[in-house]
Coordinates of C-alpha atoms and ligand atoms in Angstrom, one line a residue:
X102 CA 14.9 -44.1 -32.5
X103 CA 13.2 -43.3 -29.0
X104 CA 11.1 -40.6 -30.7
X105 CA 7.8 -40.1 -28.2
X106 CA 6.8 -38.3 -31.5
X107 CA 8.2 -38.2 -35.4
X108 CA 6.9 -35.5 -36.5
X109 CA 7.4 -36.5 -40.2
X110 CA 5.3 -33.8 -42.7
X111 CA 5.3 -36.6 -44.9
X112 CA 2.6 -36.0 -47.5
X113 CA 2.0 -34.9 -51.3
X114 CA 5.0 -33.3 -53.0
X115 CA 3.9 -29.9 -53.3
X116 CA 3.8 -26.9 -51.0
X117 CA 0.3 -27.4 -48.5
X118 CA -2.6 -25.7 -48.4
X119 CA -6.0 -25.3 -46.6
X120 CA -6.7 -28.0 -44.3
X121 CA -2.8 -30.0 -45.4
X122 CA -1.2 -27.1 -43.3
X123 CA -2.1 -28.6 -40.3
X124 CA -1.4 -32.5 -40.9
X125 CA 1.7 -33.5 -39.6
X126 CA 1.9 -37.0 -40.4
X127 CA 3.2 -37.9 -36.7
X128 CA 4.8 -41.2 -35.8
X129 CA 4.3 -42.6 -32.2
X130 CA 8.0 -43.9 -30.7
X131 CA 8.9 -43.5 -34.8
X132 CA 12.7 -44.2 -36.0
X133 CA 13.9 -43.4 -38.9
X134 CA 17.4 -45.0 -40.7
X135 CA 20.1 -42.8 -42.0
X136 CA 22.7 -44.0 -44.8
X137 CA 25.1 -41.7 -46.4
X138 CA 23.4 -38.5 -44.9
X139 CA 19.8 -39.5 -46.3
X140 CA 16.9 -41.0 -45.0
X141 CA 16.4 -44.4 -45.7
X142 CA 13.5 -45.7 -44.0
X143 CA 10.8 -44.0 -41.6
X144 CA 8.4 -46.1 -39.6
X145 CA 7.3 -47.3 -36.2
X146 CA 10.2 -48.3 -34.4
X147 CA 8.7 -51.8 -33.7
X148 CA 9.0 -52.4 -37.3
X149 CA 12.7 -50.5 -38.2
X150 CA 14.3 -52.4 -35.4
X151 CA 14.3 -55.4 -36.6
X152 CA 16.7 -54.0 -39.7
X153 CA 19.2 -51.9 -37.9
X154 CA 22.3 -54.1 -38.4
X155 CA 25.4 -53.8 -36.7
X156 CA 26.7 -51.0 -39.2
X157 CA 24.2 -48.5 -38.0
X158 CA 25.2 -46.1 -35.3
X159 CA 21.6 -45.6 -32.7
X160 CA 20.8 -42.1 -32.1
X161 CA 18.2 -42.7 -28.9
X162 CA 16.5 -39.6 -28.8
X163 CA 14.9 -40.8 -25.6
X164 CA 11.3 -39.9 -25.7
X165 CA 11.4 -36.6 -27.0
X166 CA 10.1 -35.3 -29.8
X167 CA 11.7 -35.1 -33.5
X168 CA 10.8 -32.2 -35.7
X169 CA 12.9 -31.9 -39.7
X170 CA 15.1 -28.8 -39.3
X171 CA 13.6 -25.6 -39.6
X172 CA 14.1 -23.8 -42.9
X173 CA 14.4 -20.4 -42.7
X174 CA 13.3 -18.8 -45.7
X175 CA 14.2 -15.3 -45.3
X176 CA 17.4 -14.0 -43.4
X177 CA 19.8 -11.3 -43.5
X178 CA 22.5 -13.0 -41.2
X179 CA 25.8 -11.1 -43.1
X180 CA 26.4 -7.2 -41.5
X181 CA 28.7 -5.8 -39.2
X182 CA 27.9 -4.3 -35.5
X183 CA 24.4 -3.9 -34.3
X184 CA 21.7 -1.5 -34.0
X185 CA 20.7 -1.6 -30.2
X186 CA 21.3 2.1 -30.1
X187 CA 17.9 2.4 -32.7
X188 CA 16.5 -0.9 -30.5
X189 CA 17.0 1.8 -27.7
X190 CA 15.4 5.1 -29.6
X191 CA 12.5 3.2 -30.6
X192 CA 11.1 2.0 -26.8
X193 CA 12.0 6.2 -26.3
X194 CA 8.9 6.7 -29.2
X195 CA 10.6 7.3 -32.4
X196 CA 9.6 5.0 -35.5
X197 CA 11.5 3.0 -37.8
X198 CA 10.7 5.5 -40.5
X199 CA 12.1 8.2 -38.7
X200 CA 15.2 6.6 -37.7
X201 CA 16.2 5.8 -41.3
X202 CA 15.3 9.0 -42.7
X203 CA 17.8 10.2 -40.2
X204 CA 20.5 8.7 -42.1
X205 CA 20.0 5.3 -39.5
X206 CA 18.5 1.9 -39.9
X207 CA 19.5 0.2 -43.4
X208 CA 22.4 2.2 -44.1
X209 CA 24.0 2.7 -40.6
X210 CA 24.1 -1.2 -41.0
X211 CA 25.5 -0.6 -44.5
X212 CA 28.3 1.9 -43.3
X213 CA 29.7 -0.7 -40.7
X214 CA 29.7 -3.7 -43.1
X215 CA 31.4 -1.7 -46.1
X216 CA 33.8 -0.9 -43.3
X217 CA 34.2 -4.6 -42.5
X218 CA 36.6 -6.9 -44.8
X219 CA 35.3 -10.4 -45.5
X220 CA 36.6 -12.6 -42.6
X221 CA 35.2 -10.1 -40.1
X222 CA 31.8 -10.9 -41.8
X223 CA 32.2 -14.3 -41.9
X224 CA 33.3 -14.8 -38.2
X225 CA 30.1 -12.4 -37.3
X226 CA 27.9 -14.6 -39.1
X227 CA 29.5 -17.6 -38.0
X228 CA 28.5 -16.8 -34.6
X229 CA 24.8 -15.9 -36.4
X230 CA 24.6 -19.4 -37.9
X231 CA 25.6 -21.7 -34.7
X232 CA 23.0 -19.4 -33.0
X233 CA 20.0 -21.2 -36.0
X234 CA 21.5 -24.7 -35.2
X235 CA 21.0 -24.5 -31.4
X236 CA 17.2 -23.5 -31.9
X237 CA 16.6 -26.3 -34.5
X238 CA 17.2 -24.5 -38.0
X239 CA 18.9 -26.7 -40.5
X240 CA 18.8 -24.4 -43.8
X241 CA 18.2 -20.8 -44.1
X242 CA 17.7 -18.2 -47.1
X243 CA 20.2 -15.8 -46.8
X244 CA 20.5 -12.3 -48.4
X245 CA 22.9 -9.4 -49.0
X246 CA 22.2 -6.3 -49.5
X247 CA 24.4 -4.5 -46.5
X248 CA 26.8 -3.5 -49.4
X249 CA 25.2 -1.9 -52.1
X250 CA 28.1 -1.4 -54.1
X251 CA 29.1 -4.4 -56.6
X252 CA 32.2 -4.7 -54.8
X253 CA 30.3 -4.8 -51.1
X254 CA 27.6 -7.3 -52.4
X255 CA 30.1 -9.3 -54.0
X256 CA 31.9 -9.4 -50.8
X257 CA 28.4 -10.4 -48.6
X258 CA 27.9 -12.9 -50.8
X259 CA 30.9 -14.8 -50.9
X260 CA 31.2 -14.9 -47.1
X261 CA 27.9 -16.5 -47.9
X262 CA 29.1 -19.1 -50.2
X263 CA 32.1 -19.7 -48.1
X264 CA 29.5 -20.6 -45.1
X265 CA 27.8 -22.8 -46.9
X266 CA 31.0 -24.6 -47.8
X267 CA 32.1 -24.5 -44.1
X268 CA 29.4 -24.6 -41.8
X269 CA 26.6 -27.6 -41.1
X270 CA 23.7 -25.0 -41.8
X271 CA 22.3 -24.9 -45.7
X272 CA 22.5 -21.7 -47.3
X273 CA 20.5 -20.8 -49.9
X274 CA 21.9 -17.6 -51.4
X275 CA 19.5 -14.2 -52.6
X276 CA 21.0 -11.3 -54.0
X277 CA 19.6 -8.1 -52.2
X278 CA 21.4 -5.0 -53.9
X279 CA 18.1 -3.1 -54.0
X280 CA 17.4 -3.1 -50.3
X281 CA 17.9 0.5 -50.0
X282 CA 19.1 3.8 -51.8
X283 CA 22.6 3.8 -50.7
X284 CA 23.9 7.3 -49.5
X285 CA 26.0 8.1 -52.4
X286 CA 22.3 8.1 -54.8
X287 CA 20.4 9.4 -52.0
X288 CA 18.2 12.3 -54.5
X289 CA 18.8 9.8 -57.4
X290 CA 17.4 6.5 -57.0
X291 CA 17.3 5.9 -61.3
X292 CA 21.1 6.1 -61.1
X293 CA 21.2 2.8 -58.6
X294 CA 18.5 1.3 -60.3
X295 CA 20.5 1.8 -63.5
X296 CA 23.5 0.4 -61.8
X297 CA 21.7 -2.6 -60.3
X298 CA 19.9 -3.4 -63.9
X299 CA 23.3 -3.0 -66.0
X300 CA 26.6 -3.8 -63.9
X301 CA 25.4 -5.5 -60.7
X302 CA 22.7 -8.0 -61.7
X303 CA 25.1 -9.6 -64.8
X304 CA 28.1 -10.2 -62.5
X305 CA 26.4 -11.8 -59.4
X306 CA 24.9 -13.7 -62.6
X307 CA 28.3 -14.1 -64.0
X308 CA 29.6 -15.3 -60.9
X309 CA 26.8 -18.1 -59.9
X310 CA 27.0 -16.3 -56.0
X311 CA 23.1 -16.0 -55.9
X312 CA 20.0 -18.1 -56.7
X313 CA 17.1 -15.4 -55.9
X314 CA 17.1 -11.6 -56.4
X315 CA 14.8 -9.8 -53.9
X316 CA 13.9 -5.9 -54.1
X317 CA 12.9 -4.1 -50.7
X318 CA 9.6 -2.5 -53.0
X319 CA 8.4 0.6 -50.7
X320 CA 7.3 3.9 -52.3
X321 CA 10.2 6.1 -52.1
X322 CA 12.8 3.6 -52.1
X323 CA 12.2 1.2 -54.4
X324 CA 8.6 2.0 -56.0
X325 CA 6.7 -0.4 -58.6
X326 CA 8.9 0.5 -61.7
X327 CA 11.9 0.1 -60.3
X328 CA 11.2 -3.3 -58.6
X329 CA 9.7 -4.0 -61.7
X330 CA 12.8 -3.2 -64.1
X331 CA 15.3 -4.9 -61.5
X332 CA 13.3 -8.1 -61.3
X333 CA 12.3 -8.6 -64.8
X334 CA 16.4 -7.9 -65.7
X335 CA 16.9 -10.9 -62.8
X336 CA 14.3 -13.2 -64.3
X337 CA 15.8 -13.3 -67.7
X338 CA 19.6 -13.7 -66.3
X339 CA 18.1 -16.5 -64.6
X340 CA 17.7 -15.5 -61.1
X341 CA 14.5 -16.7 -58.9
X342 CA 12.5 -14.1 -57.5
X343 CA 11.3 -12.7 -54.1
X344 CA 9.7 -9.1 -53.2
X345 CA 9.9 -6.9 -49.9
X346 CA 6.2 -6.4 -50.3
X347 CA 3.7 -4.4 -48.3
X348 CA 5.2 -3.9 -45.3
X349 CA 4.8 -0.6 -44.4
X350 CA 2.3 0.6 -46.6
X351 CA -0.2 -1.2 -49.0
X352 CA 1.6 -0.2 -52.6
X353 CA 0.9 -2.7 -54.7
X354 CA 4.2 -5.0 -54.2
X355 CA 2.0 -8.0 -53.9
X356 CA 0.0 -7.8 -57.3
X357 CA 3.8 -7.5 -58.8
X358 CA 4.7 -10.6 -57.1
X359 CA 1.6 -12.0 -59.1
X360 CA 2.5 -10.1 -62.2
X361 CA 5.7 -11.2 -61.9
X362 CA 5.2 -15.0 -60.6
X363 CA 7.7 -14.2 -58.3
X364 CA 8.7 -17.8 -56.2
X365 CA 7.7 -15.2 -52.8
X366 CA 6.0 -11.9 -51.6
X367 CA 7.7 -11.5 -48.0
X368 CA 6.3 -9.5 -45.4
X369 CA 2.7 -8.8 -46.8
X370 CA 1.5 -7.2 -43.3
X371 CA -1.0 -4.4 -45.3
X372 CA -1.8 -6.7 -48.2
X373 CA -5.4 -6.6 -48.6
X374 CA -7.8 -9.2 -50.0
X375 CA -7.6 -8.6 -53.7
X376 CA -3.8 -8.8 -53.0
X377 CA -4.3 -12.3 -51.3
X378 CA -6.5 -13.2 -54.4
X379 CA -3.6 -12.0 -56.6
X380 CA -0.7 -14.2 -55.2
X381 CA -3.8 -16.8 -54.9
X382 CA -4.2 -17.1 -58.5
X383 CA -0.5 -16.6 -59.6
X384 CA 0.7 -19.2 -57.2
X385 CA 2.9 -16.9 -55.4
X386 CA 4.1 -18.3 -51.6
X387 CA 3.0 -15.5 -48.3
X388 CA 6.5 -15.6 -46.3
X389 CA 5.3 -14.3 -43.4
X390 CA 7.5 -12.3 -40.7
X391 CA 6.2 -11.6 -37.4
X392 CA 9.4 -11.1 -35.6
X393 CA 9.8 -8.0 -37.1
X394 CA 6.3 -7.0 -36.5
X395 CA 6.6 -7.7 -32.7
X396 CA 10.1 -5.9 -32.8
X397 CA 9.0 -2.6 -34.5
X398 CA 6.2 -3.3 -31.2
X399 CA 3.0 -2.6 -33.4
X400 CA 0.7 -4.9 -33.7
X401 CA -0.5 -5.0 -37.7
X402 CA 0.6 -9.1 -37.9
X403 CA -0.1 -10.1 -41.3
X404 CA -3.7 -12.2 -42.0
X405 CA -2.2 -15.7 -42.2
X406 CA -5.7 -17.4 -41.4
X407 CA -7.2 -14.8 -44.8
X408 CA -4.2 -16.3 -46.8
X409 CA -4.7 -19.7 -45.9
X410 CA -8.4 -19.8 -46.6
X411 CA -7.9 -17.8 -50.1
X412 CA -5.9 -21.2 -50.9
X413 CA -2.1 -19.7 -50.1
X414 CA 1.0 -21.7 -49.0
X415 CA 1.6 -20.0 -45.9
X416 CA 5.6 -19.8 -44.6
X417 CA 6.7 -18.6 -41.8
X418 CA 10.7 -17.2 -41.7
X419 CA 12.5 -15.0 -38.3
X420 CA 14.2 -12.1 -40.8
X421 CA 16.9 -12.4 -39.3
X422 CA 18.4 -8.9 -39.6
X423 CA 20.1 -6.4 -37.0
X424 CA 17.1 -3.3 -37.0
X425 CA 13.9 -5.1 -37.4
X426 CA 14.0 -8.7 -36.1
X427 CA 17.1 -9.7 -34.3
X428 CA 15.7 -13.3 -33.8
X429 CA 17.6 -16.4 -35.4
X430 CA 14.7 -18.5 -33.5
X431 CA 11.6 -20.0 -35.1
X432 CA 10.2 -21.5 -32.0
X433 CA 10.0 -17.9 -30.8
X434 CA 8.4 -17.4 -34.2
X435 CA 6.1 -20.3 -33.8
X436 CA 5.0 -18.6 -30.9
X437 CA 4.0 -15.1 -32.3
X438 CA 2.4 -17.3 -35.0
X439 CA 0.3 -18.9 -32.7
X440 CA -0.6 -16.2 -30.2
X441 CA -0.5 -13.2 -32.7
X442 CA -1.6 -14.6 -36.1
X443 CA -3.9 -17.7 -34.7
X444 CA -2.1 -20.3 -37.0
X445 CA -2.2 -23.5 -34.6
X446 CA 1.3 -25.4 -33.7
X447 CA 0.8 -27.4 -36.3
X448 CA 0.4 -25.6 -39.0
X449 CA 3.1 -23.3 -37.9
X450 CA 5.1 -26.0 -38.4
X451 CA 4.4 -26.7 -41.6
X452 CA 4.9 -23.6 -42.5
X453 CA 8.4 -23.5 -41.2
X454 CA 9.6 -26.6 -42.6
X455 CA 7.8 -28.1 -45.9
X456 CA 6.4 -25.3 -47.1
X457 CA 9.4 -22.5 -46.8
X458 CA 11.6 -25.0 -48.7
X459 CA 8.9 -25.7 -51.5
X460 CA 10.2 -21.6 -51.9
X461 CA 13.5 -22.4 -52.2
X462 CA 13.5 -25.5 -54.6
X463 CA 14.1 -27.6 -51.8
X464 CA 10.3 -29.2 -51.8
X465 CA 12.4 -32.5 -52.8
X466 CA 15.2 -31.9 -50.4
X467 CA 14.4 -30.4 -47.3
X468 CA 11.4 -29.9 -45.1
X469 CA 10.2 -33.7 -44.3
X470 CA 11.4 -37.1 -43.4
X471 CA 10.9 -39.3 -46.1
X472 CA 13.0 -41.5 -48.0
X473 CA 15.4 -39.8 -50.1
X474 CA 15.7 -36.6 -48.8
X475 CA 18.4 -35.1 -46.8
X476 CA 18.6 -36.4 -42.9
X477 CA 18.5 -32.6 -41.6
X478 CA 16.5 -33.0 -37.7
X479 CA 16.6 -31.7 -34.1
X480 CA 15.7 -33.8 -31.2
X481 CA 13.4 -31.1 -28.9
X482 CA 13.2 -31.6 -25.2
X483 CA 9.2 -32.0 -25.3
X484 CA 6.7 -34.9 -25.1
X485 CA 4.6 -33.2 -27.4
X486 CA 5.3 -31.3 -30.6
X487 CA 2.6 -28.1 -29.1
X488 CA 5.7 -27.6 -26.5
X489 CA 8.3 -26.3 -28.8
X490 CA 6.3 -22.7 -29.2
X491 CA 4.4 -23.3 -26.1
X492 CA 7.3 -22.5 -23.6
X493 CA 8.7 -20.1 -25.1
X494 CA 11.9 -17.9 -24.9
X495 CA 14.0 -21.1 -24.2
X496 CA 15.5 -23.2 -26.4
X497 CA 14.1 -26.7 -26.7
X498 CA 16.7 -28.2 -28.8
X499 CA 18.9 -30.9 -27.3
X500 CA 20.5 -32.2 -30.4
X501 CA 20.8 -31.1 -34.2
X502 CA 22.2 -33.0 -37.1
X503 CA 22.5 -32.2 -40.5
X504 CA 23.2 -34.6 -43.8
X505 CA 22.8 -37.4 -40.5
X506 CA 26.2 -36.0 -38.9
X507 CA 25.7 -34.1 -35.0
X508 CA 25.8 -30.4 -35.7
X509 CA 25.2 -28.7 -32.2
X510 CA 24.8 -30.7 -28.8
X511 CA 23.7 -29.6 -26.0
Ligands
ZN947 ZN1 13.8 -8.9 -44.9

């Protein structure tokens, strides 16, 4: 209780669109009561008061404002080291492209994690996921794909599942094998794809360490065949599905998306309109990413307000990873969202909660506080929800529980 503002989201079951994006359902000095880790009852505290009997604990959030935990629908928090030295080469001029046809970017990171066993990866991205807590992030996506050999990716994504087991943060696992053409197929890209299709896809199956399968679909990596063949192999072993999709060049991963009815296209920053009219009509979520937009320091942010008026589910997600977007924080996010792509607070934050776990099959779980659902929230030190991207580059959150237990104080 004590909330100046309960920012609920409470609204129809179903990702929202148009004009829903930016209803928040908010609460004036709201409480909310907690049994068993879920939320029981959400309301004006005048009227919850009155019910709170001696076996409730009172969380006085003490006028600030309550938001649900972020979910962060697309991360890449398991890898070893860092790539400040490329952070570095790029403010000297040269491009992401070039860097990673140098033999960087993707597989320098893929070099050091092979290199790593798997409780150096999990105390790396242990530090990674107490970094989403502290900014107000209760559940995040999280891919591999720093492997790229069945034993590597087997290895990523069982420091994933053992996070989830240990850790207050939700993760929500996606198998990312075709990220890249690892150095040993470099000239041969049918080769990986053959070994993604036939041996790698049935044991992450096999195993039950992945709910999603995402391709990184770029012309010379992974082109429209390929992503093709490895997704359509991942639909029919079960698997979700999420696509890389134009990113850095307009090559017709978003119309696959559609093709596909893939849950996501992710990235989407050259998708034109008869892409948007695509995913439209195929019901395919936008994930959009402007961290890594503003850390590759161009200035091509994907057309959120385009999507949203064509009738799209807008989501916004950090991707997290160590070259393009080494951000864990979605109020930074919020902020790009409202100062690059003109998306207003609000629906920002719809699109960081409700709507990015609608992508994960969370639309029921996560996302909003009503009754049922899982009591994931951060108390923010703001009067006013605007606050949590208006000052930015500081972190707002004072105190994050999830399943109704404290998970970071500060
Ligand atoms: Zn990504």
């Amino acid at each position: 209780m004590g909330c100046s503002e309960l920012v609920t989201l409470a609204g129809p079951a179903r990702p929202r669109i148009g004009k829903e994006l930016g209803e928040l359902s908010i609460i004036n000095d709201g409480a909310m009561l907690v049994r068993d880790g879920r939320i029981e009852l959400v309301g004006a505290r005048s009227a919850l008061e009155p019910r709170i009997g001696a076996e409730y604990e009172v969380v006085d959030a003490g006028g600030r404002v309550v938001l649900p935990g972020f979910v962060d629908a697309h991360t890449h928090p398991v890898f070893a080291g860092t790539r400040a030295d490329e952070y570095e080469q790029r403010a000297g001029g040269a491009t992401y492209q070039e860097i990673a046809s140098a033999g960087g970017g993707i597989r320098s990171t893929v070099r050091k994690t092979r290199a790593a066993s798997e409780d150096d990866l999990f105390a790396a991205a242990q530090r990674y996921s107490e970094w989403f807590l502290r900014t107000g992030t209760t559940a995040i996506e999280a891919k591999s794909g720093y492997g790229l050999t069945l034993e590597d990716e087997l290895k990523i994504l069982r420091t994933i599942r053992r996070l989830n087991e240990s850790d207050p943060l939700t993760f929500v696992p996606t198998f990312l094998g075709a990220h890249e053409i690892p150095d040993e197929y470099q000239g041969r890209p049918a080769g990986y794809v053959e070994a993604l299709v036939h041996e790698m896809l049935p044991r992450v199956a096999e195993e039950r360490l992945a709910e999603y399968c995402d391709v990184f679909c770029e012309p010379g990596i992974f082109d429209l065949d390929a992503t093709r063949k490895i997704l359509s192999q991942a639909r029919s072993l079960g698997f979700g599905l999420r696509i890389h999709a134009d990113q850095l060049s307009q090559s017709g991963g978003a119309q696959l998306a559609a093709e596909l009815r893939a849950a996501t296209a992710d990235h989407l920053e050259r998708a034109d309109s008869p892409a948007i009219r695509a995913l439209a009509e195929a019901g395919v979520q936008p994930v959009l990413l402007p961290g890594s937009v503003y850390t590759l320091g161009t200035n091509r942010y994907p057309a959120a307000r385009a999507m949203n008026d064509a009738g799209l589910a807008v989501v916004l997600a950090t991707d997290f990873n160590p070259g393009s977007s080494p951000t864990p924080s979605m109020p930074m996010i919020l902020s790009l969202a409202s100062t690059q792509m003109k998306m207003t607070p609000a629906e920002a934050i719809t699109a960081a909660t409700i709507n990015a776990a609608y992508t994960l099959r969370r639309g029921s779980e996560l996302g909003s506080f009503e009754p049922g659902k899982r009591a994931d929230f951060a108390i923010h030190d703001c009067a006013d929800y605007r606050e949590v991207a208006y000052f930015f580059g500081i972190e707002h959150a004072q105190a994050v529980f999830t399943g109704g237990r404290l998970a970071f104080k500060r």
